[in-house]
Short mmCIF file of C-alpha atoms in Angstrom, two decimals:
data_model
loop_
_atom_site.label_atom_id
_atom_site.label_comp_id
_atom_site.label_asym_id
_atom_site.label_seq_id
_atom_site.Cartn_x
_atom_site.Cartn_y
_atom_site.Cartn_z
CA CYS A 223 0.00 -0.01 -0.05
CA LYS A 224 2.84 2.37 0.88
CA CYS A 225 4.47 1.80 -2.45
CA ASN A 226 1.14 2.39 -4.29
CA PHE A 227 0.64 5.70 -2.37
CA ILE A 228 4.15 6.90 -3.33
CA SER A 229 3.56 6.03 -6.87
CA PHE A 230 0.24 7.90 -6.91
CA ILE A 231 2.04 10.93 -5.62
CA PHE A 232 4.60 10.89 -8.31
CA LEU A 233 2.01 10.21 -10.97
CA SER A 234 -0.07 13.24 -9.59
CA LEU A 235 2.93 15.52 -9.65
CA GLY A 236 3.71 14.46 -13.22
CA THR A 237 0.17 15.10 -14.23
CA GLY A 238 0.16 18.45 -12.45
CA SER A 239 3.28 19.64 -14.08
CA ASN A 240 1.97 18.61 -17.45
CA ILE A 241 -1.20 20.60 -16.84
CA LEU A 242 0.86 23.72 -15.68
CA SER A 243 3.07 23.44 -18.69
CA ALA A 244 -0.03 23.17 -21.05
CA LEU A 245 -1.63 26.22 -19.20
CA GLN A 246 1.55 28.26 -19.55
CA ASP A 247 1.68 27.38 -23.27
CA LEU A 248 -2.03 28.37 -23.67
CA PHE A 249 -1.37 31.57 -21.79
CA TRP A 250 1.59 32.68 -24.12
CA LEU A 251 -0.50 31.57 -27.19
CA LEU A 252 -3.41 33.73 -26.06
CA LYS A 253 -1.13 36.68 -25.31
CA SER A 254 0.56 36.39 -28.67
CA LYS A 255 -2.81 36.46 -30.44
CA VAL A 256 -4.01 39.40 -28.41
CA GLU A 257 -0.83 41.31 -29.13
CA LYS A 258 -1.15 40.63 -32.84
CA GLN A 259 -4.84 41.81 -32.80
CA LEU A 260 -3.70 45.10 -31.05
CA GLN A 261 -0.99 45.58 -33.57
CA ILE A 262 -3.59 45.20 -36.39
CA ILE A 263 -5.97 47.69 -34.67
CA SER A 264 -3.11 50.16 -34.16
CA VAL A 265 -2.23 50.19 -37.83
CA LEU A 266 -5.80 50.14 -39.01
CA GLN A 267 -6.67 53.23 -36.99
CA TRP A 268 -3.66 55.20 -38.59
CA VAL A 269 -4.57 54.04 -42.10
CA LEU A 270 -8.20 55.17 -41.58
CA THR A 271 -6.83 58.44 -40.09
CA PHE A 272 -4.65 58.91 -43.14
CA LEU A 273 -7.39 58.14 -45.65
CA ILE A 274 -10.67 59.46 -44.22
CA MET A 275 -10.50 61.12 -40.76
CA GLY A 276 -10.25 64.64 -42.25
CA ILE A 277 -13.31 64.23 -44.59
CA ALA A 278 -15.20 62.29 -41.89
CA CYS A 279 -14.62 64.98 -39.22
CA THR A 280 -15.67 67.76 -41.59
CA LEU A 281 -18.92 66.00 -42.48
CA ILE A 282 -19.75 65.22 -38.85
CA LEU A 283 -19.08 68.92 -37.85
CA MET A 284 -21.49 70.02 -40.69
CA TYR A 285 -24.11 67.64 -39.42
CA ILE A 286 -23.83 68.73 -35.85
CA LEU A 287 -24.35 72.31 -36.97
CA CYS A 288 -27.84 71.17 -38.24
CA THR A 289 -28.81 69.52 -35.01
CA ASP A 290 -29.80 70.77 -31.57
CA CYS A 291 -26.09 70.32 -30.58
CA TRP A 292 -25.12 73.15 -33.02
CA ALA A 293 -23.60 75.15 -30.20
CA ILE A 294 -20.82 72.55 -29.73
CA ALA A 295 -19.86 72.80 -33.40
CA ALA A 296 -20.10 76.61 -33.25
CA LEU A 297 -17.71 76.83 -30.28
CA TYR A 298 -15.16 74.44 -31.98
CA LEU A 299 -15.42 76.48 -35.24
CA ALA A 300 -14.81 79.65 -33.14
CA TRP A 301 -11.76 77.97 -31.63
CA LEU A 302 -10.65 76.95 -35.01
CA VAL A 303 -10.65 80.45 -36.32
CA PHE A 304 -8.68 81.68 -33.23
CA ASP A 305 -6.21 78.72 -33.49
CA TRP A 306 -5.75 78.85 -37.25
CA ASN A 307 -2.12 79.92 -37.42
CA THR A 308 -0.85 77.50 -34.76
CA PRO A 309 0.22 74.81 -37.22
CA LYS A 310 2.44 77.49 -38.99
CA LYS A 311 4.28 78.23 -35.58
CA GLY A 312 5.44 74.70 -34.72
CA GLY A 313 2.01 73.28 -33.76
CA ARG A 314 1.19 71.93 -30.39
CA ARG A 315 2.96 68.68 -29.76
CA SER A 316 2.05 66.46 -26.81
CA GLN A 317 4.69 64.15 -25.35
CA TRP A 318 1.71 62.19 -23.79
CA VAL A 319 0.29 61.39 -27.23
CA ARG A 320 3.66 60.62 -28.61
CA ASN A 321 4.18 58.08 -25.99
CA TRP A 322 0.94 56.31 -26.39
CA ALA A 323 1.21 52.52 -26.10
CA ILE A 324 -0.67 52.18 -29.35
CA TRP A 325 2.44 53.39 -31.25
CA ARG A 326 4.56 50.49 -29.83
CA TYR A 327 1.96 48.03 -31.17
CA PHE A 328 2.17 49.99 -34.46
CA ARG A 329 5.90 49.70 -34.46
CA ASP A 330 5.88 45.94 -33.79
CA TYR A 331 3.38 45.14 -36.55
CA PHE A 332 6.03 45.57 -39.22
CA PRO A 333 8.41 45.88 -37.21
CA ILE A 334 9.81 49.42 -37.63
CA ARG A 335 13.30 50.31 -36.50
CA LEU A 336 15.26 53.62 -36.32
CA VAL A 337 19.15 53.46 -36.96
CA LYS A 338 21.24 56.26 -35.70
CA THR A 339 24.76 56.66 -37.40
CA HIS A 340 25.90 60.05 -36.15
CA ASN A 341 25.29 62.39 -33.12
CA LEU A 342 23.35 65.66 -33.90
CA LEU A 343 24.33 68.78 -32.05
CA THR A 344 21.65 70.59 -30.20
CA THR A 345 23.16 73.93 -31.16
CA ARG A 346 22.25 73.38 -34.75
CA ASN A 347 19.01 73.11 -36.72
CA TYR A 348 18.41 70.35 -39.25
CA ILE A 349 16.40 69.36 -42.31
CA PHE A 350 16.11 65.74 -42.79
CA GLY A 351 15.40 64.49 -46.31
CA TYR A 352 13.20 61.36 -45.90
CA HIS A 353 13.32 58.72 -48.79
CA PRO A 354 11.34 57.04 -50.22
CA HIS A 355 7.83 58.26 -49.79
CA GLY A 356 6.10 54.88 -50.10
CA ILE A 357 2.31 55.08 -50.13
CA MET A 358 1.76 56.57 -46.70
CA GLY A 359 5.26 57.17 -45.28
CA LEU A 360 4.64 54.80 -42.40
CA GLY A 361 8.32 54.73 -41.35
CA ALA A 362 8.52 58.63 -41.32
CA PHE A 363 5.40 58.78 -39.12
CA CYS A 364 6.41 56.11 -36.68
CA ASN A 365 9.97 57.18 -36.14
CA PHE A 366 9.53 61.01 -36.01
CA SER A 367 5.93 61.66 -35.00
CA THR A 368 6.03 59.06 -32.08
CA GLU A 369 8.51 57.91 -29.50
CA ALA A 370 7.93 54.22 -30.31
CA THR A 371 11.46 53.90 -31.89
CA GLY A 372 13.14 56.02 -29.22
CA VAL A 373 13.97 59.10 -31.43
CA GLY A 374 14.10 61.25 -28.22
CA GLN A 375 16.56 58.84 -26.68
CA LYS A 376 18.66 58.44 -29.76
CA PHE A 377 18.82 62.12 -30.52
CA PRO A 378 18.58 63.79 -27.17
CA GLY A 379 17.72 67.55 -27.29
CA ILE A 380 16.44 67.28 -30.88
CA ARG A 381 12.80 68.06 -31.61
CA PRO A 382 11.60 66.32 -34.72
CA TYR A 383 8.73 67.98 -36.81
CA LEU A 384 7.39 65.74 -39.61
CA ALA A 385 6.21 68.01 -42.42
CA THR A 386 3.09 67.02 -44.50
CA LEU A 387 0.46 68.57 -46.72
CA ALA A 388 -0.76 71.98 -45.52
CA GLY A 389 -4.31 70.99 -46.58
CA ASN A 390 -4.48 68.41 -43.77
CA PHE A 391 -4.48 71.32 -41.22
CA ARG A 392 -7.62 72.88 -42.67
CA MET A 393 -9.51 69.74 -41.53
CA PRO A 394 -11.23 69.93 -38.19
CA ILE A 395 -10.03 67.52 -35.41
CA LEU A 396 -7.47 65.93 -37.80
CA ARG A 397 -5.31 69.04 -37.63
CA ASP A 398 -5.25 68.72 -33.74
CA TYR A 399 -4.48 65.07 -33.85
CA LEU A 400 -1.57 65.66 -36.31
CA MET A 401 -0.11 68.58 -34.26
CA SER A 402 -0.10 66.55 -31.18
CA GLY A 403 2.38 64.27 -32.74
CA GLY A 404 4.75 67.11 -33.72
CA ILE A 405 3.50 67.17 -37.38
CA CYS A 406 3.60 70.46 -39.16
CA PRO A 407 2.62 71.86 -42.66
CA VAL A 408 5.27 71.49 -45.43
CA ASN A 409 5.15 75.11 -46.42
CA ARG A 410 7.60 77.90 -46.21
CA ASP A 411 5.91 79.90 -43.42
CA SER A 412 5.95 76.92 -41.11
CA ILE A 413 9.54 75.77 -41.85
CA ASP A 414 10.81 79.47 -41.68
CA TYR A 415 9.29 79.77 -38.25
CA ILE A 416 10.71 76.56 -36.91
CA LEU A 417 14.20 77.15 -38.10
CA SER A 418 14.45 80.87 -37.29
CA LYS A 419 12.11 81.60 -34.31
CA ASN A 420 12.05 78.42 -32.31
CA GLY A 421 15.74 78.27 -31.05
CA SER A 422 18.09 75.49 -32.00
CA GLY A 423 17.78 71.72 -31.84
CA ASN A 424 14.91 71.53 -34.29
CA ALA A 425 14.73 68.86 -37.07
CA ILE A 426 12.30 69.28 -39.85
CA ILE A 427 11.58 65.90 -41.73
CA ILE A 428 10.63 66.51 -45.34
CA VAL A 429 9.70 63.63 -47.54
CA VAL A 430 11.37 65.13 -50.41
CA GLY A 431 9.88 63.06 -53.32
CA GLY A 432 6.39 63.82 -52.28
CA ALA A 433 3.30 62.63 -54.28
CA ALA A 434 5.41 62.37 -57.54
CA GLU A 435 7.63 59.70 -55.82
CA SER A 436 4.66 57.84 -54.39
CA LEU A 437 3.40 57.15 -57.90
CA ASN A 438 6.50 54.99 -58.60
CA CYS A 439 6.79 53.10 -55.30
CA THR A 440 6.39 49.36 -55.65
CA PRO A 441 7.92 46.34 -53.91
CA GLY A 442 11.48 45.53 -55.00
CA LYS A 443 12.07 48.99 -56.38
CA ASN A 444 14.49 51.52 -54.74
CA SER A 445 14.08 54.90 -56.53
CA VAL A 446 13.78 58.50 -55.37
CA THR A 447 12.52 61.63 -56.93
CA LEU A 448 15.27 64.08 -56.27
CA LYS A 449 17.10 65.47 -59.23
CA ASN A 450 14.88 68.57 -59.64
CA ARG A 451 13.82 68.80 -55.91
CA LYS A 452 16.08 71.56 -54.77
CA GLY A 453 13.74 73.77 -52.63
CA PHE A 454 14.58 72.06 -49.40
CA VAL A 455 18.30 72.78 -50.04
CA LYS A 456 17.53 76.57 -50.63
CA LEU A 457 15.77 76.54 -47.28
CA ALA A 458 18.56 75.04 -45.56
CA LEU A 459 21.04 77.59 -46.95
CA ARG A 460 18.68 80.50 -46.02
CA HIS A 461 18.61 79.28 -42.39
CA GLY A 462 21.96 77.60 -42.03
CA ALA A 463 20.32 74.36 -41.23
CA ASP A 464 22.36 71.09 -41.76
CA LEU A 465 21.03 68.59 -44.17
CA VAL A 466 20.62 64.99 -43.10
CA PRO A 467 19.83 62.17 -45.56
CA VAL A 468 17.46 59.46 -44.36
CA TYR A 469 16.70 56.32 -46.21
CA SER A 470 14.02 53.93 -45.10
CA PHE A 471 14.72 50.30 -46.23
CA GLY A 472 11.42 48.57 -46.65
CA GLU A 473 9.12 51.52 -47.14
CA ASN A 474 8.12 50.40 -50.65
CA GLU A 475 7.44 46.89 -49.55
CA VAL A 476 4.37 47.20 -47.45
CA TYR A 477 1.86 48.04 -50.23
CA LYS A 478 1.32 46.80 -53.90
CA GLN A 479 0.46 49.50 -56.37
CA VAL A 480 -0.79 49.53 -59.94
CA ILE A 481 1.75 51.58 -61.86
CA PHE A 482 0.65 53.49 -64.85
CA GLU A 483 3.11 54.16 -67.68
CA GLU A 484 4.00 57.63 -68.71
CA GLY A 485 1.56 58.87 -71.28
CA SER A 486 -1.20 56.65 -70.12
CA TRP A 487 -4.66 58.02 -69.14
CA GLY A 488 -4.19 56.81 -65.62
CA ARG A 489 -0.89 58.59 -65.16
CA TRP A 490 -2.49 61.69 -66.66
CA VAL A 491 -5.28 61.70 -64.13
CA GLN A 492 -2.79 61.11 -61.31
CA LYS A 493 -0.64 64.13 -62.39
CA LYS A 494 -3.72 66.40 -62.61
CA PHE A 495 -4.69 65.56 -59.15
CA GLN A 496 -1.12 66.12 -57.97
CA LYS A 497 -1.03 69.52 -59.62
CA HIS A 498 -4.23 70.91 -58.43
CA ILE A 499 -4.86 69.23 -55.04
CA GLY A 500 -1.33 68.38 -53.92
CA PHE A 501 -1.52 64.57 -53.73
CA ALA A 502 -1.78 61.81 -56.27
CA PRO A 503 -4.52 59.16 -56.08
CA CYS A 504 -2.74 55.80 -56.04
CA ILE A 505 -4.32 52.43 -56.73
CA PHE A 506 -2.97 50.19 -54.09
CA HIS A 507 -3.67 47.29 -51.82
CA GLY A 508 -2.31 45.62 -48.80
CA ARG A 509 -3.58 42.61 -46.91
CA GLY A 510 -6.98 41.96 -45.52
CA LEU A 511 -8.16 42.49 -41.97
CA PHE A 512 -8.57 38.82 -41.07
CA SER A 513 -6.10 37.20 -43.56
CA SER A 514 -2.85 38.04 -45.13
CA ASN A 515 -3.93 36.09 -48.19
CA THR A 516 -6.69 38.45 -49.07
CA TRP A 517 -6.65 42.07 -50.33
CA GLY A 518 -7.40 45.05 -48.02
CA LEU A 519 -6.14 48.38 -46.70
CA LEU A 520 -3.83 47.01 -44.08
CA PRO A 521 -0.13 47.14 -45.16
CA TYR A 522 1.92 43.93 -45.31
CA SER A 523 3.88 43.23 -42.08
CA LYS A 524 7.32 43.81 -43.81
CA PRO A 525 10.32 45.21 -41.75
CA ILE A 526 11.00 48.93 -42.18
CA THR A 527 14.50 50.13 -41.13
CA THR A 528 15.00 53.91 -41.17
CA VAL A 529 18.67 54.94 -41.36
CA VAL A 530 19.48 58.43 -40.41
CA GLY A 531 22.78 59.51 -42.08
CA GLU A 532 25.62 61.98 -41.39
CA PRO A 533 24.66 65.57 -41.39
CA ILE A 534 25.99 67.83 -43.96
CA THR A 535 27.23 71.20 -42.53
CA ILE A 536 25.42 74.02 -44.41
CA PRO A 537 26.51 77.76 -44.22
CA LYS A 538 23.97 80.47 -43.66
CA ILE A 539 23.36 82.45 -46.91
CA ASP A 540 20.42 84.86 -46.90
CA ASN A 541 20.14 84.84 -50.61
CA PRO A 542 21.70 81.78 -52.07
CA SER A 543 22.58 81.73 -55.75
CA GLN A 544 21.52 78.92 -58.00
CA LYS A 545 25.21 77.77 -58.08
CA ASP A 546 25.25 77.52 -54.25
CA VAL A 547 21.92 75.52 -54.31
CA ASP A 548 23.25 73.16 -57.01
CA PHE A 549 26.55 72.54 -55.13
CA TYR A 550 25.01 71.56 -51.97
CA HIS A 551 22.20 69.60 -53.65
CA SER A 552 24.88 67.47 -55.38
CA LEU A 553 26.61 66.96 -51.98
CA TYR A 554 23.23 65.76 -50.59
CA VAL A 555 22.56 63.36 -53.52
CA ASP A 556 26.07 61.84 -53.21
CA SER A 557 25.59 61.50 -49.46
CA LEU A 558 22.26 59.69 -49.83
CA ILE A 559 23.61 57.31 -52.39
CA LYS A 560 26.56 56.44 -50.04
CA LEU A 561 24.14 55.93 -47.18
CA PHE A 562 22.05 53.56 -49.31
CA ASP A 563 25.17 51.61 -50.49
CA LYS A 564 26.65 51.33 -47.06
CA TYR A 565 23.57 49.82 -45.48
CA LYS A 566 21.73 47.98 -48.36
CA SER A 567 23.23 44.57 -47.70
CA LYS A 568 22.55 44.85 -43.92
CA PHE A 569 18.86 45.14 -44.60
CA GLY A 570 18.12 42.46 -47.20
CA LEU A 571 19.25 43.95 -50.50
CA PRO A 572 21.92 42.46 -52.74
CA GLU A 573 25.26 44.27 -53.29
CA THR A 574 24.39 44.80 -56.83
CA GLU A 575 21.22 46.88 -56.03
CA VAL A 576 21.46 50.47 -57.27
CA LEU A 577 19.59 53.46 -55.94
CA GLU A 578 17.74 55.07 -58.93
CA VAL A 579 17.76 58.94 -58.63
CA ASN A 580 15.10 60.56 -60.92
#
């Protein structure tokens, strides 16, 4: 009997151990699934913000004006008029919003990573040239409009301002949401203010290729629209702001796009929109909400690695000549190509890959 009792204890312990192990496995499996769902939700909310939040908030505000709650909409519109020029003066960033946990889930969905190659002096101002645009500039947003990848820790004392279409700041609610992340209009007034009246240690991130570059982004292609984009160099010279090349490996991999050939009706329509509205309508798709094998608005979970290159020291010239602009533009292009060539093999590209500069 004594032997049977001891055997029963050992069997019970063995069974309990197996049950505990199974419960632990189940817990980690459930935790993993929950985290994945949170990652999907975090990315989906940003995609919907990018695509429809501005229009949706405008329509909702107009509807409220026609209801018994019209006073709420009227108060907001009054505030909007009073606050209209705030985006041009550096905006209204919120460290609380920039540190939301949702951005960490956003980062881990792809994942997105920020690589620092050189220190930046807090006594200088900077213009970061971000390449390529991609469809939505997901790497630019995550790295510089949130603290998810640690931009504040990697570049202490530097305040990043991601510049985007000025039209976004005419949209109610959306404008406040964007400003809370440190996003500002990509226009001369806003950039002049930040670089001349906001002290030092400012870094404006400009997606140089803009809408024109987004029309050519497709998986497997590394090309930038830069040859005739010299306005950012002229701004840097006028303010003595150092230029910093930034390349985001994987930005073009997260969406698939229908590319219209030059001269086709599709490209004609896209260019007309780009000229008159400021953005180009792209026909693109990612994965579905519930399956990566279906089409949808969610980007594919491909890694995005953003490498911040070495700053190019720029002198302050109040009225730079075209020769000055061309000289520093050529230095910038060479620096960007060197940055791409140095890091391409580390992030999945073959040594033979060449950065196409258009």
